[in-house]
Short mmCIF file of C-alpha atoms and ligand atoms in Angstrom, two decimals:
data_model
loop_
_atom_site.label_atom_id
_atom_site.label_comp_id
_atom_site.label_asym_id
_atom_site.label_seq_id
_atom_site.Cartn_x
_atom_site.Cartn_y
_atom_site.Cartn_z
CA MET A 1017 -9.11 34.38 -87.11
CA ALA A 1018 -7.81 34.88 -83.78
CA LYS A 1019 -9.27 37.30 -81.30
CA THR A 1020 -7.55 40.29 -80.36
CA ARG A 1021 -8.29 41.43 -76.56
CA ARG A 1022 -10.15 44.54 -78.08
CA ASP A 1023 -12.40 41.90 -79.75
CA LEU A 1024 -13.03 40.11 -76.45
CA LEU A 1025 -13.81 43.37 -74.64
CA ILE A 1026 -16.15 44.30 -77.53
CA GLU A 1027 -17.79 40.95 -77.51
CA GLY A 1028 -17.91 41.44 -73.55
CA SER A 1029 -19.24 44.72 -73.13
CA LYS A 1030 -22.89 43.92 -72.69
CA VAL A 1031 -24.34 45.71 -69.97
CA ALA A 1032 -27.67 44.46 -70.68
CA ALA A 1033 -30.83 45.45 -70.02
CA ALA A 1034 -31.32 47.73 -67.97
CA ALA A 1035 -34.55 48.31 -67.69
CA ALA A 1036 -36.93 49.90 -65.79
CA VAL A 1037 -37.18 49.71 -62.49
CA ALA A 1038 -39.90 49.21 -60.63
CA ASN A 1039 -40.33 50.11 -57.42
CA ALA A 1040 -40.86 48.17 -54.28
CA LEU A 1041 -40.59 49.32 -50.84
CA ALA A 1042 -39.81 47.17 -48.00
CA PRO A 1043 -41.11 45.63 -45.69
CA THR A 1044 -40.52 47.72 -42.44
CA GLY A 1045 -42.49 45.42 -39.90
CA PRO A 1046 -43.76 41.99 -40.40
CA LEU A 1047 -45.98 41.52 -43.33
CA GLY A 1048 -49.51 41.68 -42.65
CA ILE A 1049 -52.18 38.94 -43.18
CA GLY A 1050 -53.13 38.65 -46.55
CA GLN A 1051 -49.79 40.19 -47.91
CA THR A 1052 -48.22 36.94 -47.93
CA LEU A 1053 -48.83 33.52 -49.43
CA ALA A 1054 -47.25 30.54 -47.81
CA ASP A 1055 -45.23 28.63 -50.62
CA PRO A 1056 -46.42 24.83 -50.26
CA ARG A 1057 -43.17 23.51 -50.86
CA SER A 1058 -41.62 25.28 -47.92
CA LYS A 1059 -42.16 26.58 -44.56
CA ILE A 1060 -40.64 30.04 -45.69
CA ARG A 1061 -43.72 32.59 -46.20
CA ARG A 1062 -42.67 34.69 -49.32
CA PRO A 1063 -44.61 37.78 -50.28
CA GLY A 1064 -47.44 37.63 -52.55
CA TYR A 1065 -45.32 39.25 -55.22
CA ALA A 1066 -42.73 36.87 -55.40
CA LEU A 1067 -44.78 34.83 -57.94
CA GLY A 1068 -43.78 37.37 -60.45
CA PHE A 1069 -40.33 36.29 -60.15
CA LYS A 1070 -41.04 32.98 -60.82
CA SER A 1071 -40.30 31.54 -64.40
CA LEU A 1072 -43.13 31.27 -66.73
CA LYS A 1073 -41.83 28.25 -69.30
CA ARG A 1074 -44.72 27.61 -71.19
CA GLU A 1075 -45.94 29.24 -74.47
CA THR A 1076 -49.61 29.82 -75.23
CA TYR A 1077 -52.42 31.18 -77.41
CA LEU A 1078 -55.75 31.73 -75.67
CA PRO A 1079 -58.28 33.10 -78.21
CA ARG A 1080 -60.75 34.24 -75.72
CA ILE A 1081 -60.11 35.02 -72.02
CA GLY A 1082 -62.51 35.73 -69.32
CA VAL A 1083 -63.42 39.57 -68.82
CA ASP A 1084 -65.31 41.15 -66.23
CA GLY A 1085 -66.69 44.71 -66.80
CA LYS A 1086 -67.03 45.81 -70.31
CA VAL A 1087 -63.93 46.50 -72.80
CA PRO A 1088 -64.46 49.64 -74.79
CA LYS A 1089 -65.30 48.64 -78.23
CA TRP A 1090 -63.22 51.24 -79.62
CA LEU A 1091 -60.01 49.26 -78.17
CA THR A 1092 -59.20 47.44 -81.38
CA GLY A 1093 -55.62 46.72 -81.15
CA SER A 1094 -52.76 44.67 -78.89
CA LEU A 1095 -51.04 45.44 -75.81
CA LEU A 1096 -47.57 44.27 -76.64
CA ARG A 1097 -45.25 43.35 -73.44
CA ASN A 1098 -41.72 42.70 -72.98
CA GLY A 1099 -40.14 41.31 -69.86
CA PRO A 1100 -37.89 38.45 -68.38
CA ALA A 1101 -39.65 34.88 -67.66
CA LEU A 1102 -36.99 32.40 -67.32
CA PHE A 1103 -34.83 33.06 -64.46
CA GLU A 1104 -32.84 29.59 -64.16
CA ILE A 1105 -31.61 27.20 -66.86
CA GLY A 1106 -31.37 23.72 -65.37
CA GLU A 1107 -29.28 24.04 -62.14
CA GLU A 1108 -27.94 27.39 -63.17
CA LYS A 1109 -29.86 30.39 -62.06
CA PHE A 1110 -29.75 33.86 -63.59
CA ASN A 1111 -28.81 36.29 -60.69
CA HIS A 1112 -30.88 39.60 -61.49
CA TRP A 1113 -34.42 40.48 -62.42
CA PHE A 1114 -32.93 42.24 -65.66
CA ASP A 1115 -31.23 39.10 -66.74
CA GLY A 1116 -33.95 36.50 -67.13
CA LEU A 1117 -35.18 35.13 -70.85
CA ALA A 1118 -37.24 37.79 -72.85
CA MET A 1119 -40.90 36.85 -73.19
CA LEU A 1120 -43.13 38.97 -75.48
CA HIS A 1121 -46.94 38.91 -74.58
CA ALA A 1122 -49.84 40.37 -76.32
CA PHE A 1123 -53.09 41.12 -75.07
CA SER A 1124 -55.56 41.47 -78.27
CA PHE A 1125 -58.89 43.34 -78.30
CA HIS A 1126 -61.74 42.99 -80.94
CA ASN A 1127 -65.23 43.78 -80.45
CA GLY A 1128 -64.91 43.86 -76.58
CA LYS A 1129 -63.27 40.57 -76.63
CA VAL A 1130 -59.92 39.80 -75.42
CA SER A 1131 -57.31 37.35 -76.43
CA TYR A 1132 -53.69 36.62 -75.00
CA ARG A 1133 -50.44 34.94 -76.65
CA ASN A 1134 -46.93 34.76 -75.28
CA ARG A 1135 -43.65 33.60 -76.72
CA PHE A 1136 -40.05 33.62 -75.70
CA LEU A 1137 -37.93 35.81 -78.00
CA ARG A 1138 -35.65 33.68 -80.04
CA SER A 1139 -32.14 35.09 -78.36
CA SER A 1140 -28.86 33.26 -78.51
CA GLN A 1141 -29.31 32.61 -74.75
CA TYR A 1142 -32.87 30.80 -75.68
CA TRP A 1143 -31.32 28.70 -78.21
CA ALA A 1144 -28.40 27.80 -75.76
CA TRP A 1145 -31.37 27.02 -73.48
CA GLN A 1146 -33.30 24.77 -75.62
CA LYS A 1147 -30.26 23.05 -77.54
CA GLU A 1148 -27.74 22.84 -74.68
CA GLY A 1149 -29.60 23.38 -71.35
CA ARG A 1150 -27.20 25.97 -70.27
CA ILE A 1151 -26.60 29.61 -69.47
CA LYS A 1152 -24.21 30.06 -72.28
CA PHE A 1153 -24.15 33.83 -72.57
CA SER A 1154 -23.33 36.72 -70.24
CA GLU A 1155 -26.18 39.02 -69.17
CA LEU A 1156 -26.10 42.36 -67.03
CA ALA A 1157 -25.57 40.28 -63.64
CA THR A 1158 -24.88 36.83 -64.80
CA ASP A 1159 -22.10 35.16 -66.33
CA PRO A 1160 -21.86 31.50 -67.75
CA ALA A 1161 -20.05 28.95 -65.34
CA PRO A 1162 -16.48 28.82 -66.30
CA ASP A 1163 -15.55 26.26 -68.56
CA PRO A 1164 -12.43 24.81 -67.21
CA CYS A 1165 -10.96 23.78 -70.53
CA ARG A 1166 -10.81 26.94 -72.11
CA GLN A 1167 -9.33 28.76 -68.96
CA ILE A 1168 -6.12 26.30 -68.89
CA PHE A 1169 -5.76 26.97 -72.73
CA SER A 1170 -6.40 30.44 -73.23
CA GLY A 1171 -5.48 32.00 -69.88
CA VAL A 1172 -8.40 34.10 -70.34
CA SER A 1173 -10.29 33.29 -67.92
CA THR A 1174 -13.81 35.23 -67.55
CA LEU A 1175 -14.32 37.98 -70.10
CA PRO A 1176 -17.85 37.90 -70.59
CA VAL A 1177 -19.67 36.03 -73.88
CA LEU A 1178 -22.21 37.57 -75.77
CA GLY A 1179 -24.64 35.56 -78.17
CA ARG A 1180 -25.22 37.05 -81.66
CA ILE A 1181 -28.99 37.83 -81.03
CA PRO A 1182 -29.51 39.62 -77.58
CA ASN A 1183 -31.80 38.71 -74.93
CA ALA A 1184 -33.68 41.96 -75.49
CA ASN A 1185 -36.10 41.75 -72.76
CA VAL A 1186 -36.63 45.43 -72.03
CA THR A 1187 -38.83 47.49 -74.47
CA ILE A 1188 -40.74 47.25 -77.66
CA GLU A 1189 -40.37 50.10 -80.44
CA LYS A 1190 -42.64 50.39 -83.51
CA LEU A 1191 -40.57 52.11 -86.27
CA ALA A 1192 -41.79 52.17 -89.92
CA GLY A 1193 -44.01 49.41 -89.46
CA GLU A 1194 -41.59 47.03 -87.86
CA PHE A 1195 -41.64 45.90 -84.42
CA ARG A 1196 -38.31 45.59 -82.36
CA ALA A 1197 -37.48 44.27 -78.77
CA HIS A 1198 -34.81 46.00 -77.09
CA THR A 1199 -32.22 45.73 -74.47
CA GLU A 1200 -29.01 48.09 -74.01
CA ILE A 1201 -27.14 46.56 -76.77
CA PRO A 1202 -27.85 48.73 -79.58
CA ILE A 1203 -29.07 45.66 -81.94
CA PRO A 1204 -32.76 45.52 -82.31
CA VAL A 1205 -34.49 42.02 -82.63
CA ARG A 1206 -37.32 42.05 -84.75
CA PHE A 1207 -40.67 39.98 -84.29
CA ASN A 1208 -44.03 39.90 -86.04
CA PRO A 1209 -46.53 41.30 -83.56
CA LYS A 1210 -49.52 39.23 -84.38
CA PHE A 1211 -47.71 35.84 -83.87
CA LEU A 1212 -44.89 37.00 -81.59
CA ASN A 1213 -42.30 35.07 -83.39
CA THR A 1214 -38.85 36.25 -83.71
CA LEU A 1215 -37.85 37.65 -86.93
CA GLY A 1216 -34.14 38.01 -86.04
CA ILE A 1217 -31.65 40.80 -86.58
CA LYS A 1218 -30.49 42.46 -89.80
CA ASP A 1219 -27.18 41.22 -91.36
CA GLY A 1220 -23.99 43.16 -90.14
CA GLU A 1221 -25.43 44.50 -86.97
CA THR A 1222 -23.10 44.12 -84.27
CA MET A 1223 -22.28 45.75 -81.02
CA GLN A 1224 -18.89 47.18 -81.86
CA GLY A 1225 -18.10 47.87 -77.62
CA ARG A 1226 -20.66 49.89 -77.20
CA LEU A 1227 -24.21 50.04 -75.54
CA GLY A 1228 -27.18 51.90 -76.45
CA THR A 1229 -30.47 52.75 -75.04
CA ALA A 1230 -33.82 50.60 -74.92
CA HIS A 1231 -35.74 53.98 -74.93
CA PRO A 1232 -35.53 55.89 -78.17
CA HIS A 1233 -37.59 58.79 -78.99
CA PHE A 1234 -39.62 59.37 -82.07
CA ASP A 1235 -40.67 62.62 -83.25
CA PRO A 1236 -43.77 62.31 -85.51
CA GLN A 1237 -43.61 66.08 -86.42
CA THR A 1238 -40.01 65.88 -88.12
CA GLY A 1239 -39.86 62.18 -89.03
CA GLU A 1240 -36.60 62.14 -86.79
CA ARG A 1241 -35.90 59.09 -84.63
CA PHE A 1242 -33.24 60.06 -81.36
CA SER A 1243 -31.09 57.47 -79.49
CA TYR A 1244 -27.54 57.23 -77.90
CA GLU A 1245 -24.66 55.23 -77.99
CA VAL A 1246 -22.27 54.78 -74.99
CA GLU A 1247 -18.60 53.91 -75.86
CA LEU A 1248 -17.14 51.72 -73.45
CA VAL A 1249 -13.53 51.28 -75.03
CA PRO A 1250 -11.54 54.39 -75.29
CA PRO A 1251 -11.85 56.99 -76.82
CA SER A 1252 -15.13 56.17 -74.42
CA GLY A 1253 -18.08 58.37 -74.25
CA LEU A 1254 -21.49 59.37 -75.13
CA ARG A 1255 -22.58 59.48 -78.77
CA ILE A 1256 -25.89 61.23 -79.26
CA VAL A 1257 -27.46 60.20 -82.93
CA SER A 1258 -30.35 61.04 -84.70
CA GLU A 1259 -32.08 59.14 -87.80
CA LYS A 1260 -34.27 60.14 -90.47
CA ARG A 1261 -35.54 57.61 -93.44
CA GLY A 1262 -32.62 55.53 -92.49
CA LYS A 1263 -29.88 58.47 -92.80
CA ARG A 1264 -27.76 58.63 -89.46
CA ARG A 1265 -26.47 61.79 -88.00
CA GLU A 1266 -24.20 62.33 -85.09
CA LEU A 1267 -25.29 65.04 -83.00
CA ALA A 1268 -22.75 65.37 -80.18
CA PHE A 1269 -19.84 63.13 -78.95
CA ILE A 1270 -19.33 63.93 -75.20
CA PRO A 1271 -15.96 62.05 -74.07
CA GLN A 1272 -16.11 60.41 -70.63
CA ALA A 1273 -13.15 58.55 -69.27
CA MET A 1274 -15.56 56.32 -67.19
CA PRO A 1275 -18.95 56.73 -69.05
CA GLY A 1276 -21.74 56.52 -66.67
CA TYR A 1277 -24.54 54.18 -66.75
CA LEU A 1278 -27.56 55.69 -68.74
CA HIS A 1279 -31.16 54.21 -69.53
CA SER A 1280 -33.21 56.65 -71.09
CA PHE A 1281 -33.28 60.43 -72.06
CA GLY A 1282 -35.66 63.30 -72.82
CA LEU A 1283 -36.75 65.07 -76.15
CA THR A 1284 -37.60 68.74 -76.17
CA ARG A 1285 -38.64 70.72 -79.67
CA ARG A 1286 -35.01 72.04 -79.35
CA PHE A 1287 -33.02 69.73 -77.04
CA VAL A 1288 -31.79 66.20 -76.51
CA VAL A 1289 -31.93 65.97 -72.71
CA ILE A 1290 -29.40 63.83 -71.13
CA VAL A 1291 -29.12 63.09 -67.42
CA SER A 1292 -25.44 61.79 -66.90
CA GLN A 1293 -25.15 60.30 -63.63
CA PRO A 1294 -22.02 59.15 -61.71
CA PHE A 1295 -22.27 55.56 -61.89
CA ASN A 1296 -19.39 54.98 -63.64
CA PHE A 1297 -17.75 52.19 -65.74
CA ASN A 1298 -14.60 51.17 -64.51
CA LEU A 1299 -12.69 49.61 -67.49
CA ALA A 1300 -9.37 48.83 -65.57
CA LYS A 1301 -11.59 46.55 -63.16
CA PHE A 1302 -13.61 44.88 -66.18
CA LEU A 1303 -10.39 44.02 -67.46
CA SER A 1304 -8.84 42.63 -64.38
CA PRO A 1305 -8.92 38.73 -63.85
CA ASP A 1306 -11.25 39.12 -60.72
CA ARG A 1307 -13.82 41.37 -62.23
CA GLY A 1308 -17.60 39.98 -61.87
CA PRO A 1309 -20.53 40.09 -64.22
CA ILE A 1310 -20.67 43.50 -66.23
CA ILE A 1311 -22.95 45.37 -63.78
CA THR A 1312 -20.44 44.93 -60.82
CA ASN A 1313 -17.96 47.19 -62.98
CA TYR A 1314 -20.05 50.04 -62.26
CA GLU A 1315 -19.43 52.30 -59.51
CA TRP A 1316 -21.29 54.68 -57.79
CA GLN A 1317 -19.26 58.04 -57.03
CA GLU A 1318 -21.61 59.65 -54.71
CA ASP A 1319 -19.71 63.02 -54.28
CA GLN A 1320 -19.53 63.54 -58.14
CA PRO A 1321 -22.46 65.82 -59.62
CA THR A 1322 -24.94 64.26 -61.97
CA ARG A 1323 -24.91 66.37 -65.13
CA LEU A 1324 -28.15 67.87 -67.37
CA ILE A 1325 -26.67 67.97 -70.54
CA LEU A 1326 -28.83 70.03 -73.53
CA VAL A 1327 -27.77 68.73 -77.09
CA ASP A 1328 -29.15 71.07 -79.58
CA ARG A 1329 -31.29 69.14 -82.10
CA LYS A 1330 -30.50 71.06 -85.32
CA ARG A 1331 -27.20 72.30 -85.05
CA GLY A 1332 -25.63 69.68 -83.30
CA GLY A 1333 -23.12 70.01 -80.43
CA VAL A 1334 -23.71 70.43 -76.29
CA ALA A 1335 -25.71 73.97 -76.05
CA ARG A 1336 -25.63 73.49 -72.01
CA THR A 1337 -24.04 71.47 -69.14
CA VAL A 1338 -25.33 72.09 -65.54
CA GLU A 1339 -24.34 70.11 -62.41
CA THR A 1340 -26.42 69.06 -59.34
CA ASP A 1341 -25.84 66.88 -56.49
CA SER A 1342 -25.52 63.16 -57.39
CA PHE A 1343 -29.03 61.14 -57.75
CA PHE A 1344 -29.85 58.40 -60.06
CA ALA A 1345 -32.60 57.69 -62.66
CA PHE A 1346 -33.50 55.13 -65.33
CA HIS A 1347 -36.26 57.07 -66.38
CA HIS A 1348 -37.32 60.60 -67.92
CA ILE A 1349 -40.95 61.27 -67.63
CA ASN A 1350 -41.09 64.30 -70.30
CA ALA A 1351 -39.04 67.45 -70.99
CA TYR A 1352 -40.11 70.40 -72.72
CA ASP A 1353 -38.95 74.27 -73.65
CA GLN A 1354 -40.46 76.87 -71.81
CA ASP A 1355 -39.79 80.96 -71.96
CA GLY A 1356 -36.01 80.44 -71.91
CA LYS A 1357 -36.08 77.70 -69.85
CA VAL A 1358 -36.04 73.97 -70.26
CA ILE A 1359 -38.10 71.67 -68.12
CA VAL A 1360 -36.82 68.30 -67.29
CA ASP A 1361 -39.00 65.64 -65.19
CA VAL A 1362 -37.65 62.28 -64.33
CA CYS A 1363 -38.03 59.51 -61.68
CA ALA A 1364 -35.31 60.63 -59.21
CA HIS A 1365 -33.77 57.76 -57.07
CA LYS A 1366 -31.24 58.67 -54.49
CA ASP A 1367 -28.54 56.77 -55.81
CA ALA A 1368 -27.66 53.49 -57.85
CA GLY A 1369 -28.63 51.22 -55.01
CA VAL A 1370 -31.92 50.38 -56.63
CA ILE A 1371 -29.96 48.06 -59.05
CA ASP A 1372 -28.38 46.09 -56.16
CA ALA A 1373 -31.75 45.70 -54.43
CA LEU A 1374 -33.27 44.07 -57.95
CA TYR A 1375 -31.04 41.08 -57.44
CA LEU A 1376 -33.57 38.15 -57.64
CA LYS A 1377 -32.41 36.55 -54.00
CA LYS A 1378 -33.01 39.91 -52.51
CA ILE A 1379 -36.18 40.94 -54.11
CA ARG A 1380 -37.93 37.69 -53.46
CA ALA A 1381 -37.03 37.32 -50.03
CA GLY A 1382 -38.82 41.00 -49.68
CA ASN A 1383 -36.15 43.29 -49.12
CA LYS A 1384 -36.01 47.00 -49.38
CA VAL A 1385 -36.17 48.38 -53.01
CA PRO A 1386 -35.79 52.49 -53.13
CA GLN A 1387 -38.46 54.31 -54.40
CA ALA A 1388 -37.92 57.40 -56.97
CA ARG A 1389 -39.84 60.79 -56.75
CA TYR A 1390 -41.24 62.64 -59.45
CA ARG A 1391 -38.48 65.51 -59.79
CA ARG A 1392 -38.77 68.50 -61.67
CA PHE A 1393 -35.44 70.43 -62.89
CA GLU A 1394 -35.72 73.72 -64.58
CA ILE A 1395 -32.66 75.17 -66.43
CA LYS A 1396 -32.49 78.44 -67.53
CA LEU A 1397 -30.91 78.87 -70.70
CA SER A 1398 -29.29 82.48 -70.48
CA ASN A 1399 -27.32 81.70 -67.40
CA GLY A 1400 -27.58 78.28 -66.66
CA LYS A 1401 -29.15 78.44 -63.49
CA LEU A 1402 -31.14 75.11 -62.21
CA SER A 1403 -33.84 74.67 -59.88
CA GLN A 1404 -35.40 71.55 -58.72
CA ARG A 1405 -38.56 70.12 -56.83
CA ASP A 1406 -40.82 67.38 -56.37
CA LEU A 1407 -44.07 67.72 -57.97
CA ILE A 1408 -46.39 65.12 -56.35
CA ASP A 1409 -46.06 63.19 -53.05
CA ALA A 1410 -46.37 59.76 -54.47
CA TYR A 1411 -43.47 57.75 -55.54
CA ILE A 1412 -43.53 56.83 -59.43
CA GLU A 1413 -41.65 54.85 -61.69
CA LEU A 1414 -42.20 53.09 -65.34
CA PRO A 1415 -43.51 56.34 -66.37
CA GLN A 1416 -45.66 56.64 -69.28
CA LYS A 1417 -47.94 59.62 -70.78
CA ASN A 1418 -49.98 60.64 -73.79
CA TYR A 1419 -46.88 60.44 -75.94
CA ASP A 1420 -48.13 61.19 -79.18
CA ARG A 1421 -49.76 64.24 -77.95
CA VAL A 1422 -47.43 65.58 -75.21
CA ASN A 1423 -43.88 64.29 -75.71
CA GLY A 1424 -41.65 67.15 -75.70
CA LYS A 1425 -44.30 69.58 -74.93
CA HIS A 1426 -46.01 71.30 -71.97
CA TYR A 1427 -47.90 68.73 -70.43
CA ARG A 1428 -50.39 68.01 -67.24
CA TYR A 1429 -50.64 63.93 -66.69
CA ALA A 1430 -48.12 61.03 -66.20
CA TYR A 1431 -48.90 57.63 -65.22
CA GLY A 1432 -46.75 55.47 -63.42
CA VAL A 1433 -46.32 52.59 -60.84
CA GLY A 1434 -45.42 52.93 -57.16
CA LEU A 1435 -45.75 51.89 -53.65
CA ARG A 1436 -48.01 53.28 -51.18
CA ARG A 1437 -46.04 55.13 -48.45
CA GLY A 1438 -45.68 52.73 -45.31
CA SER A 1439 -46.81 49.52 -46.97
CA SER A 1440 -44.60 46.39 -47.27
CA GLY A 1441 -44.08 44.92 -50.51
CA PHE A 1442 -43.47 45.20 -54.25
CA ILE A 1443 -45.05 47.67 -56.80
CA ASP A 1444 -48.80 47.62 -55.32
CA GLN A 1445 -50.56 50.88 -56.89
CA LEU A 1446 -50.74 52.74 -60.09
CA VAL A 1447 -50.15 56.39 -59.85
CA LYS A 1448 -51.61 59.19 -61.94
CA ALA A 1449 -49.89 62.47 -61.39
CA ASP A 1450 -51.26 65.91 -62.45
CA VAL A 1451 -48.29 68.31 -62.19
CA LYS A 1452 -50.41 71.35 -62.70
CA LYS A 1453 -51.99 70.75 -59.42
CA GLY A 1454 -49.14 68.90 -57.98
CA GLU A 1455 -51.61 66.00 -57.03
CA SER A 1456 -51.88 62.22 -57.51
CA ARG A 1457 -54.41 59.51 -57.73
CA VAL A 1458 -54.12 56.12 -57.08
CA TRP A 1459 -55.34 52.65 -58.13
CA ARG A 1460 -54.69 49.95 -55.91
CA GLU A 1461 -56.20 46.53 -54.54
CA TRP A 1462 -55.10 44.33 -51.72
CA GLY A 1463 -53.01 41.66 -52.86
CA VAL A 1464 -52.53 43.03 -56.52
CA TYR A 1465 -49.46 44.14 -58.21
CA PRO A 1466 -49.48 46.01 -61.45
CA GLY A 1467 -47.04 46.66 -64.00
CA GLU A 1468 -46.31 49.68 -66.12
CA PRO A 1469 -49.55 51.66 -67.45
CA VAL A 1470 -49.80 52.07 -70.95
CA PHE A 1471 -52.07 55.06 -72.12
CA VAL A 1472 -54.36 54.59 -74.99
CA PRO A 1473 -56.13 57.76 -76.33
CA ARG A 1474 -59.91 57.17 -77.04
CA PRO A 1475 -60.29 58.16 -80.62
CA GLY A 1476 -61.69 61.71 -81.12
CA ALA A 1477 -60.24 62.74 -77.37
CA LYS A 1478 -60.31 66.24 -76.75
CA THR A 1479 -58.55 65.94 -73.55
CA GLU A 1480 -55.10 64.78 -72.58
CA ASP A 1481 -56.40 62.29 -70.29
CA ASP A 1482 -59.16 60.75 -71.98
CA GLY A 1483 -58.57 57.47 -72.83
CA VAL A 1484 -57.41 54.09 -70.76
CA LEU A 1485 -54.54 52.47 -68.88
CA LEU A 1486 -53.66 49.05 -69.92
CA SER A 1487 -51.54 47.17 -67.13
CA VAL A 1488 -50.90 43.56 -66.38
CA ILE A 1489 -51.53 42.71 -63.07
CA LEU A 1490 -50.56 39.96 -60.81
CA ASP A 1491 -53.00 39.04 -58.42
CA GLY A 1492 -50.78 37.11 -55.46
CA ARG A 1493 -53.92 35.78 -53.63
CA ARG A 1494 -55.32 33.65 -56.88
CA ARG A 1495 -51.99 33.06 -58.04
CA LYS A 1496 -52.60 34.45 -61.46
CA SER A 1497 -52.14 37.34 -63.94
CA GLY A 1498 -54.57 39.42 -66.09
CA LEU A 1499 -55.02 42.78 -67.71
CA LEU A 1500 -56.45 45.74 -66.04
CA ILE A 1501 -58.13 48.72 -67.90
CA LEU A 1502 -58.76 51.98 -66.06
CA ASP A 1503 -60.43 55.06 -67.10
CA ALA A 1504 -57.30 57.35 -67.09
CA ARG A 1505 -59.25 60.41 -66.34
CA ASN A 1506 -60.39 59.09 -62.79
CA MET A 1507 -58.40 55.79 -62.47
CA GLU A 1508 -61.61 53.90 -62.02
CA GLU A 1509 -61.58 50.16 -62.97
CA ILE A 1510 -63.67 49.53 -66.41
CA ALA A 1511 -62.58 45.89 -67.16
CA ARG A 1512 -60.21 43.17 -66.18
CA ALA A 1513 -59.45 40.36 -68.07
CA SER A 1514 -57.64 36.93 -66.71
CA VAL A 1515 -55.27 34.48 -67.85
CA PRO A 1516 -55.14 31.11 -66.03
CA HIS A 1517 -51.43 31.60 -65.07
CA HIS A 1518 -48.98 33.63 -63.73
CA ILE A 1519 -47.28 36.32 -65.68
CA PRO A 1520 -43.60 37.45 -64.47
CA PHE A 1521 -42.88 40.83 -63.60
CA GLY A 1522 -42.07 42.87 -67.13
CA PHE A 1523 -40.66 45.97 -67.80
CA HIS A 1524 -42.17 47.98 -70.82
CA GLY A 1525 -44.55 47.58 -73.83
CA LEU A 1526 -46.63 49.51 -76.20
CA TYR A 1527 -50.25 49.76 -77.56
CA ALA A 1528 -50.26 48.87 -81.31
CA SER A 1529 -53.70 49.71 -82.87
CO1 LIG B 2922 -36.67 51.50 -68.95
#
């Protein structure tokens, strides 16, 4: 059947991944000794963390890896991680950190021992690598090389081409016993958490011209799962959706002529909280012959406001919209209701420049990557009055918390990654924020680059921070990666396990007990 323009557009509207963005700051001066490692094949000194953007092609299973320290005996599950691991296919390169081929990793714990396994997600792009040795499908910031024959005969030059199974390299969700990898295409890719083999997508799941979120929320008290969809094709806008036992409900549709880029949202007992930022999709540009990869069709419109939108969970519909000066956020930290107010905490960037800063060329060269502040917004429900302040001094990204206990509720602690002030390099510390005291505590080690810290509560824990943090670290000096286990109460190291190779920087993961 011949494809219509709309079909092509629908297939083409993958804005992929988005992922979390880590932080990095940039070298403001010459890199210090010990911070760089010479690449033996070239005379260019690259920062030690550049190894985190080098492809890892090998799939392995290591039944027992070396451990320093003592892994708590009560830790008996797996840390599952998702992230890009292949940044080129043959001579063809992916342009952006968000574009690399998804790889799943599992660190599993049993009786104080640790095993490691990794496996590529079997996406359409993966199979194009294996069978055709080329980049065949579009990613966020990469299009396949143009096929001259197709252009001559079709006249349609460069609309993105999407695979059936997305390169879901951003997050992992556990839902009703199923493990699902996500990107920002609303098609989850299921996998087996033990062997990390891809189980595939459900029949009939297609993208239909919309984007979704890699960060859905689940409310264990009500059994509802919340997510959103962004319609890129007119009537364009943002749709908030809840699902309960497979039954879907549309809570609100917010029309947007130029849909804004969105990566996550907040959830309180009463509201779905959207932070809608003026990083807007330009459909006209997207349809023009000279458009680039998908992300290049978004425009930062600085003089437009960022909107905080409250959608009523019970009744549906928009309860309140407030505006503030433009800022950009990938990640919500938490949100909750309190005395006629709604509290919304996000990792706030000045603008969308952080996406631009994460092109592989720039990041490998050690260019400056903007940092995010821990920003609290308070919305008074009666009159819509908005106030805001930054809660801690340290930068924060890839935020995590004691999710089951505090999501949507008053809370005290959050964890994340960041860059110490004045340093030069990529994410180089783990941060614990105490929002009650407005203080932060950090873990850092020279030449070591940590990833998103996942909080695991200790069985029988009484306090919010009684548990451990699990973070995959890259040791730039030893040129290999490992798993760091911290006591979340004091951010001190309990144990560290090492693998004999590097693990490229990933985005998100979860602990499955
Ligand atoms: Co994210």
